[in-house]
Amino acid sequence: MLNVAIIGTGNISRMHLDAYVTFPERCVITHLVDIYPEKAEQKKKDYKLPNAKVFASHKEILNDPSIDLVSICTPPYVHAEIAIDFLKAGKNVIVEKPMAASLEECDAMIKAAKESGKIFSPIAQNRFRDPIANLKTVLDSGKIGKVVHAQIDSHWWRGHCYYDLWWRGTWEKEGGGCTLNHAVHHIDMLGWMLGRPSKVSAMISNAAHDNAEVEDISVAVMQYGGGACAKGALVQVTSSVIHHGEEQQVIFQGEKARISAPWKVYASTPKDNGFPIENTDLEKELTAYYESLPHLTHIAHTGQIDNVMKAIETGGDFLIKGEDGRLTIELITAIFKAGSEGKTIDLPIQKDDPFYTVKGIMANVPHFYQKTGSVQDFAGNITVGSEYKK
Ligand SMILES: NC(=O)c1ccc[n+]([C@@H]2O[C@H](COP(=O)([O-])OP(=O)(O)OC[C@H]3O[C@@H](n4cnc5c(N)ncnc54)[C@H](O)[C@@H]3O)[C@@H](O)[C@H]2O)c1
């Protein structure tokens, strides 16, 4: 039986609580921590956890030997500090996205995880969704040929007041805008499926939130070549919180066919003059393969938390590691750097690059507008994006 501590008991903590209470025979929530302890008390009540203890600082429970696993659900600017403290104290750690606010922080977290020998897993819950997991399997099969183009539409919509929450809308506390905090999901998918590009160019902007320092839209172009990609392949990534309807999709154009999440397939072969004829045989083959793939037993946060707990229970492997979170942060950092400097960036980003640190990022990115509001908490539920079913 694993004893679990939740640090930060705001909106996203519900997904973690829902996941843990799915497995009452495997784990129990024993500690709830929030700098506003009344929020932790409320979760204790909502989830009927009479034996859970409430604390106002994670430091108070670092040395409690009973804790096996910690879920960090705080704002991004404290992810690294809290994760490193718990890893050094010998606990297994799950940290919400984005893993951290800089590559320097990612490297310190990965180092702490290695030295502790404990599990460290940054959240990328969409890998535990059938349309995403099975899209990757089809891509990996090579049946569409080399990838020549991908379109990553991380389209979200958030109203003006969204950035009035106390920690959102500043480079210091949120660490960035929609590229870091929303597109992190889709950029994780891109890194998982295609790996690291060689070059990134981008524009970052703020078109509709004049109460936030950070960007609410960025458009990036990344150059790939090698691995799953053809030489010269390009990937477009749109990160946005100004898109009505939030039509989120990832589309891969291969040499032989296009596939996507939500699932859609189209395959072309050339006529003698080079114009396209639909290749329905390949389309049927791809769809049959996609439909034959297994379904996940547990999805999203529950899937990832089950995956991590299994690794603790059995000593086996787990899917999402610190290095995965770091690659996502590297691609996001490259978008910030390219967009701030107006240049095409070569990857990997080096340790002496100003964008390697939070301080360097803050000194070099545009601060679009001054943050105005500072609301302690919003009532109402949140949504966490598409299920990629349609
Ligand atoms: N995976 C997803 O789909 C998803 C969706 C939304 C948010 N998130 C991420 O979850 C994190 C939290 O977002 P949220 O929407 O739940 O915010 P929130 O403001 O609702 O909750 C954060 C909680 O952390 C507490 N907190 C702040 N600093 C703390 C500290 N040092 N120690 C303990 N508690 C502290 C706050 O008081 C608050 O209750 C962010 O990193 C966000 O990007 C992930």
Coordinates of C-alpha atoms and ligand atoms in Angstrom, one line a residue:
M1 CA 0.0 0.0 0.0
L2 CA 1.6 3.3 -1.1
N3 CA 1.2 6.4 1.0
V4 CA 0.6 9.5 -1.2
A5 CA 1.1 13.2 -0.5
I6 CA -0.5 15.9 -2.7
I7 CA 1.3 19.2 -2.8
G8 CA -0.9 22.1 -4.1
T9 CA -4.6 21.3 -3.8
G10 CA -6.1 23.6 -6.5
N11 CA -7.8 22.7 -9.7
I12 CA -5.5 20.0 -11.2
S13 CA -5.1 18.2 -7.9
R14 CA -8.6 16.8 -8.5
M15 CA -7.3 14.8 -11.4
H16 CA -4.6 13.3 -9.2
L17 CA -7.1 12.7 -6.3
D18 CA -9.6 11.1 -8.7
A19 CA -6.8 8.8 -10.0
Y20 CA -5.5 7.7 -6.6
V21 CA -9.0 7.0 -5.2
T22 CA -9.5 4.7 -8.3
F23 CA -7.0 2.3 -6.6
P24 CA -8.0 2.0 -3.0
E25 CA -6.3 -1.4 -2.7
R26 CA -3.0 0.0 -3.9
C27 CA -2.7 3.5 -2.3
V28 CA -4.0 5.9 0.3
I29 CA -3.8 9.7 0.4
T30 CA -2.1 10.5 3.7
H31 CA -0.9 14.2 3.3
L32 CA -2.5 17.3 1.7
V33 CA -0.3 20.4 1.5
D34 CA -1.3 23.9 0.3
I35 CA 0.0 27.4 1.2
Y36 CA -3.7 28.1 1.7
P37 CA -4.4 25.1 4.0
E38 CA -8.1 25.7 3.9
K39 CA -8.0 24.5 0.2
A40 CA -6.4 21.3 1.4
E41 CA -9.0 21.0 4.2
Q42 CA -11.7 21.3 1.5
K43 CA -10.2 18.5 -0.6
K44 CA -10.0 16.3 2.5
K45 CA -13.7 16.9 3.0
D46 CA -14.7 16.5 -0.7
Y47 CA -12.8 13.2 -1.1
K48 CA -13.7 11.9 2.4
L49 CA -10.2 11.4 3.6
P50 CA -10.6 11.6 7.4
N51 CA -7.1 10.3 8.0
A52 CA -5.2 12.6 5.7
K53 CA -3.1 15.3 7.5
V54 CA -3.1 18.9 6.2
F55 CA 0.0 21.1 6.1
A56 CA 0.8 24.6 4.9
S57 CA 4.3 23.9 3.6
H58 CA 5.9 20.8 1.9
K59 CA 9.0 21.3 4.1
E60 CA 7.0 20.1 7.1
I61 CA 6.6 16.6 5.6
L62 CA 9.9 16.1 3.8
N63 CA 11.2 13.8 6.4
D64 CA 8.1 11.8 7.1
P65 CA 9.2 8.2 6.5
S66 CA 5.7 7.0 5.8
I67 CA 5.4 8.9 2.4
D68 CA 6.1 6.8 -0.7
L69 CA 4.9 9.0 -3.5
V70 CA 4.3 12.7 -4.0
S71 CA 2.1 14.5 -6.6
I72 CA 3.2 18.1 -7.1
C73 CA 0.3 20.2 -8.4
T74 CA 1.6 23.7 -7.6
P75 CA 2.2 26.6 -10.1
P76 CA 5.3 26.0 -12.3
Y77 CA 7.8 28.3 -10.6
V78 CA 8.0 26.0 -7.6
H79 CA 8.0 22.6 -9.4
A80 CA 11.8 22.3 -9.4
E81 CA 12.3 23.3 -5.8
I82 CA 9.6 21.0 -4.4
A83 CA 10.5 18.0 -6.7
I84 CA 14.2 18.3 -5.8
D85 CA 13.4 18.5 -2.0
F86 CA 11.3 15.3 -2.2
L87 CA 13.7 13.4 -4.4
K88 CA 16.5 14.3 -2.0
A89 CA 14.3 13.0 0.8
G90 CA 14.0 9.7 -1.0
K91 CA 10.4 10.0 -2.3
N92 CA 9.0 9.0 -5.7
V93 CA 7.8 12.1 -7.4
I94 CA 5.1 13.0 -10.1
V95 CA 5.2 16.6 -11.1
E96 CA 2.5 18.5 -13.0
K97 CA 3.3 20.0 -16.4
P98 CA 5.2 22.0 -17.3
M99 CA 8.0 20.0 -15.7
A100 CA 9.9 23.3 -14.9
A101 CA 10.4 26.8 -16.1
S102 CA 13.9 26.4 -17.5
L103 CA 16.4 23.8 -18.8
E104 CA 18.6 24.5 -15.8
E105 CA 15.8 23.5 -13.5
C106 CA 15.1 20.4 -15.6
D107 CA 18.7 19.3 -15.4
A108 CA 18.8 19.8 -11.6
M109 CA 15.6 17.7 -11.3
I110 CA 17.0 14.9 -13.5
K111 CA 20.2 14.9 -11.4
A112 CA 18.3 14.7 -8.1
A113 CA 16.2 11.8 -9.6
K114 CA 19.3 9.9 -10.7
E115 CA 21.1 10.4 -7.3
S116 CA 18.0 9.3 -5.4
G117 CA 17.3 6.3 -7.5
K118 CA 13.6 7.1 -7.1
I119 CA 11.0 7.5 -9.8
F120 CA 10.5 10.9 -11.3
S121 CA 7.7 11.4 -13.8
P122 CA 6.5 14.7 -15.2
I123 CA 2.8 14.7 -16.3
A124 CA 2.0 14.3 -20.0
Q125 CA -1.3 12.6 -19.5
N126 CA -2.3 12.7 -23.2
R127 CA 0.1 9.8 -23.9
F128 CA -2.4 7.8 -22.0
R129 CA -5.2 8.3 -24.5
D130 CA -6.0 5.7 -27.2
P131 CA -6.0 8.2 -30.1
I132 CA -2.6 9.5 -29.2
A133 CA -1.0 6.2 -28.1
N134 CA -2.3 4.4 -31.2
L135 CA -1.4 7.2 -33.6
K136 CA 2.2 6.8 -32.3
T137 CA 2.1 3.1 -33.0
V138 CA 0.9 3.6 -36.6
L139 CA 3.6 6.2 -37.1
D140 CA 6.3 3.9 -35.6
S141 CA 5.1 1.1 -38.0
G142 CA 6.5 3.1 -40.9
K143 CA 3.4 2.3 -42.9
I144 CA 3.0 6.0 -43.9
G145 CA 6.6 6.3 -45.0
K146 CA 8.9 9.0 -43.7
V147 CA 7.2 12.1 -42.2
V148 CA 7.5 15.1 -44.5
H149 CA 5.3 17.6 -42.6
A150 CA 3.5 17.8 -39.3
Q151 CA 0.9 20.3 -38.1
I152 CA 0.5 20.7 -34.4
D153 CA -2.6 22.7 -33.5
S154 CA -2.5 23.5 -29.8
H155 CA -5.6 25.6 -30.0
W156 CA -7.2 26.7 -26.7
W157 CA -9.4 29.7 -25.7
R158 CA -9.1 31.5 -22.4
G159 CA -10.9 34.8 -21.5
H160 CA -9.1 37.9 -20.4
C161 CA -9.7 37.3 -16.7
Y162 CA -7.9 33.9 -16.9
Y163 CA -4.6 35.8 -16.4
D164 CA -6.0 37.6 -13.3
L165 CA -5.2 34.4 -11.2
W166 CA -2.3 35.5 -8.9
W167 CA 0.4 33.2 -10.4
R168 CA -0.7 33.4 -14.1
G169 CA 0.4 35.9 -16.6
T170 CA 4.0 36.6 -15.4
W171 CA 7.3 35.2 -16.7
E172 CA 8.4 34.8 -13.1
K173 CA 5.6 32.6 -11.8
E174 CA 3.8 31.1 -14.8
G175 CA 7.2 30.8 -16.7
G176 CA 5.6 31.7 -20.0
G177 CA 2.1 31.8 -21.7
C178 CA 0.3 29.3 -23.9
T179 CA 3.5 27.9 -25.4
L180 CA 4.6 26.6 -22.0
N181 CA 1.4 26.0 -20.2
H182 CA -1.0 24.8 -22.9
A183 CA 1.0 23.7 -25.9
V184 CA 3.2 21.7 -23.5
H185 CA 0.8 18.8 -24.1
H186 CA 1.1 18.9 -27.9
I187 CA 4.8 19.6 -27.9
D188 CA 5.3 16.6 -25.7
M189 CA 3.4 14.5 -28.4
L190 CA 5.7 16.0 -31.0
G191 CA 8.9 15.2 -29.1
W192 CA 7.5 11.7 -28.3
M193 CA 6.7 10.9 -31.9
L194 CA 9.4 12.7 -33.8
G195 CA 12.2 13.6 -31.3
R196 CA 14.3 16.8 -31.4
P197 CA 14.3 19.0 -34.5
S198 CA 17.6 20.6 -35.7
K199 CA 16.3 24.2 -36.1
V200 CA 13.4 26.3 -34.8
S201 CA 12.1 29.6 -35.9
A202 CA 9.1 31.3 -34.4
M203 CA 7.1 34.5 -33.6
I204 CA 5.5 35.0 -30.2
S205 CA 2.9 37.6 -29.6
N206 CA 0.0 38.7 -27.3
A207 CA -3.1 39.6 -29.3
A208 CA -5.9 39.5 -26.7
H209 CA -4.7 39.6 -23.1
D210 CA -3.4 43.1 -22.2
N211 CA -3.4 42.1 -18.6
A212 CA -0.5 39.5 -19.0
E213 CA 3.3 39.8 -19.5
V214 CA 3.3 36.5 -21.4
E215 CA 2.4 35.4 -25.0
D216 CA -1.1 34.3 -25.9
I217 CA -0.1 33.1 -29.3
S218 CA 3.0 31.7 -30.9
V219 CA 3.6 30.2 -34.3
A220 CA 6.8 28.1 -34.8
V221 CA 8.4 26.2 -37.7
M222 CA 10.8 23.4 -36.9
Q223 CA 13.1 21.6 -39.3
Y224 CA 13.5 17.9 -38.9
G225 CA 15.5 15.3 -40.8
G226 CA 16.5 11.8 -39.9
G227 CA 14.8 9.1 -37.8
A228 CA 11.1 9.1 -38.6
C229 CA 11.4 12.2 -40.8
A230 CA 12.5 12.7 -44.3
K231 CA 15.4 15.1 -44.9
G232 CA 14.0 18.6 -45.1
A233 CA 10.8 17.8 -43.2
L234 CA 9.1 20.8 -41.6
V235 CA 6.7 20.9 -38.6
Q236 CA 4.4 23.8 -37.8
V237 CA 3.4 24.4 -34.2
T238 CA 0.7 26.8 -33.2
S239 CA 0.3 27.5 -29.5
S240 CA -2.7 29.6 -28.7
V241 CA -5.3 30.6 -26.1
I242 CA -7.2 32.8 -28.6
H243 CA -8.8 30.0 -30.7
H244 CA -12.5 29.7 -30.4
G245 CA -13.7 26.1 -30.3
E246 CA -10.3 24.7 -29.2
E247 CA -9.9 22.4 -32.3
Q248 CA -6.8 20.6 -31.2
Q249 CA -5.1 18.2 -33.6
V250 CA -1.8 16.7 -34.6
I251 CA -1.5 15.8 -38.3
F252 CA 1.4 13.8 -39.8
Q253 CA 1.9 13.9 -43.5
G254 CA 4.0 10.9 -44.6
E255 CA 5.4 10.1 -48.0
K256 CA 2.5 7.7 -48.5
A257 CA -0.4 8.9 -46.4
R258 CA -1.6 11.5 -43.8
I259 CA -2.8 10.4 -40.4
S260 CA -3.9 12.4 -37.4
A261 CA -5.4 12.6 -33.9
P262 CA -8.4 12.8 -34.0
W263 CA -8.0 9.9 -36.4
K264 CA -8.4 10.6 -40.1
V265 CA -6.5 9.1 -42.9
Y266 CA -5.9 10.0 -46.5
A267 CA -3.5 8.4 -48.9
S268 CA -2.4 9.5 -52.4
T269 CA -0.5 7.9 -55.2
P270 CA 0.5 9.7 -58.3
K271 CA -1.0 9.5 -61.8
D272 CA 1.5 9.5 -64.6
N273 CA 1.4 13.3 -64.7
G274 CA 2.1 13.5 -60.9
F275 CA -1.4 14.5 -59.9
P276 CA -3.0 12.5 -57.0
I277 CA -5.2 9.5 -57.0
E278 CA -6.7 8.4 -53.7
N279 CA -5.0 5.1 -52.4
T280 CA -8.0 3.5 -50.8
D281 CA -6.2 0.2 -50.3
L282 CA -3.6 1.9 -48.1
E283 CA -6.3 3.9 -46.3
K284 CA -8.2 0.7 -45.5
E285 CA -5.0 -1.0 -44.3
L286 CA -4.1 1.9 -42.1
T287 CA -7.5 2.2 -40.5
A288 CA -7.7 -1.6 -40.0
Y289 CA -4.4 -1.5 -38.2
Y290 CA -5.3 1.5 -36.1
E291 CA -8.6 -0.1 -35.1
S292 CA -6.9 -3.4 -34.2
L293 CA -4.7 -1.7 -31.6
P294 CA -5.5 -2.3 -27.9
H295 CA -7.4 0.1 -25.7
L296 CA -5.9 1.5 -22.5
T297 CA -7.4 0.3 -19.3
H298 CA -6.8 3.7 -17.5
I299 CA -6.7 7.0 -19.4
A300 CA -5.1 10.4 -18.9
H301 CA -3.9 11.2 -15.3
T302 CA -5.3 7.9 -14.0
G303 CA -3.3 6.1 -16.7
Q304 CA 0.0 7.8 -15.9
I305 CA -0.5 7.5 -12.1
D306 CA -1.2 3.7 -12.6
N307 CA 1.9 3.4 -14.7
V308 CA 4.1 5.1 -12.1
M309 CA 2.6 3.1 -9.2
K310 CA 3.1 -0.2 -11.1
A311 CA 6.8 0.8 -11.5
I312 CA 7.1 1.4 -7.8
E313 CA 5.3 -1.8 -6.9
T314 CA 7.2 -4.0 -9.3
G315 CA 10.5 -2.3 -9.8
G316 CA 9.6 -2.2 -13.6
D317 CA 9.9 0.6 -16.1
F318 CA 7.5 3.6 -16.5
L319 CA 6.7 5.7 -19.6
I320 CA 7.3 9.4 -18.9
K321 CA 10.7 10.3 -17.5
G322 CA 12.5 13.5 -16.7
E323 CA 14.3 13.5 -20.0
D324 CA 10.9 13.5 -21.8
G325 CA 9.8 16.6 -19.9
R326 CA 13.2 18.2 -20.6
L327 CA 12.9 17.7 -24.4
T328 CA 9.5 19.4 -24.2
I329 CA 10.9 22.3 -22.3
E330 CA 13.8 22.5 -24.7
L331 CA 11.4 22.9 -27.7
I332 CA 9.4 25.5 -25.8
T333 CA 12.6 27.4 -24.8
A334 CA 13.6 27.3 -28.5
I335 CA 10.3 28.9 -29.5
F336 CA 10.8 31.6 -26.8
K337 CA 14.4 32.3 -27.9
A338 CA 13.6 32.3 -31.7
G339 CA 10.6 34.5 -31.1
S340 CA 12.4 36.9 -28.8
E341 CA 15.6 37.2 -30.9
G342 CA 13.9 37.0 -34.4
K343 CA 16.4 34.4 -35.4
T344 CA 16.4 30.7 -36.4
I345 CA 17.8 28.7 -33.4
D346 CA 20.0 25.6 -33.7
L347 CA 19.3 22.8 -31.2
P348 CA 20.3 21.6 -28.7
I349 CA 20.3 24.7 -26.5
Q350 CA 23.6 24.9 -24.8
K351 CA 24.2 25.5 -21.0
D352 CA 25.8 28.9 -21.6
D353 CA 22.8 30.1 -23.6
P354 CA 21.0 32.9 -21.7
F355 CA 17.7 31.0 -22.3
Y356 CA 19.1 28.1 -20.3
T357 CA 18.1 29.8 -17.0
V358 CA 14.8 31.4 -15.7
K359 CA 16.8 34.6 -15.1
G360 CA 18.1 34.6 -18.6
I361 CA 14.6 33.9 -20.1
M362 CA 13.1 36.7 -18.0
A363 CA 15.8 39.2 -19.2
N364 CA 15.4 38.4 -22.8
V365 CA 11.7 37.7 -23.6
P366 CA 9.2 40.5 -24.5
H367 CA 7.1 41.5 -21.5
F368 CA 3.9 42.2 -23.5
Y369 CA 1.8 43.9 -20.9
Q370 CA 1.8 44.6 -17.2
K371 CA -0.1 42.0 -15.1
T372 CA -3.0 43.9 -13.5
G373 CA -5.3 41.5 -11.4
S374 CA -4.3 39.2 -8.6
V375 CA -7.2 36.9 -7.8
Q376 CA -6.5 34.3 -5.1
D377 CA -8.7 31.6 -6.5
F378 CA -11.5 31.2 -9.1
A379 CA -14.6 29.1 -8.5
G380 CA -15.7 26.6 -11.1
N381 CA -14.2 23.6 -12.8
I382 CA -11.5 23.6 -15.4
T383 CA -11.2 21.6 -18.6
V384 CA -8.0 19.9 -19.8
G385 CA -8.3 19.8 -23.6
S386 CA -9.4 17.4 -26.3
E387 CA -9.9 13.7 -26.0
Y388 CA -9.0 13.5 -29.7
K389 CA -12.1 11.4 -30.5
K390 CA -13.5 13.8 -33.1
Ligands
LIG1 N1 -2.2 18.4 -16.8 C1 -3.1 19.3 -17.1 O1 -3.9 19.1 -18.0 C2 -3.1 20.5 -16.3 C3 -4.3 21.4 -16.4 C4 -4.3 22.5 -15.6 C5 -3.2 22.9 -14.8 N2 -2.1 22.1 -14.8 C6 -0.9 22.4 -14.1 O2 -1.1 22.2 -12.7 C7 -0.4 23.2 -11.9 C8 -1.4 23.9 -11.0 O3 -2.4 24.5 -11.8 P1 -3.9 24.7 -11.2 O4 -4.7 25.0 -12.4 O5 -4.3 23.5 -10.4 O6 -3.6 26.0 -10.3 P2 -4.4 26.3 -8.9 O7 -4.0 27.7 -8.6 O8 -5.8 26.0 -9.1 O9 -3.7 25.3 -7.9 C9 -2.4 25.4 -7.5 C10 -2.4 25.2 -6.0 O10 -1.1 25.2 -5.5 C11 -1.0 26.0 -4.3 N3 0.4 26.4 -4.1 C12 1.1 27.4 -4.7 N4 2.3 27.4 -4.3 C13 2.5 26.4 -3.4 C14 3.5 25.9 -2.6 N5 4.8 26.5 -2.7 N6 3.3 24.8 -1.8 C15 2.1 24.2 -1.7 N7 1.0 24.7 -2.4 C16 1.2 25.7 -3.3 C17 -2.0 27.1 -4.5 O11 -2.4 27.7 -3.3 C18 -3.1 26.4 -5.2 O12 -4.1 25.9 -4.3 C19 0.3 24.1 -12.9 O13 1.6 23.7 -13.2 C20 -0.5 23.9 -14.2 O14 0.2 24.2 -15.4 C21 -2.1 20.9 -15.6

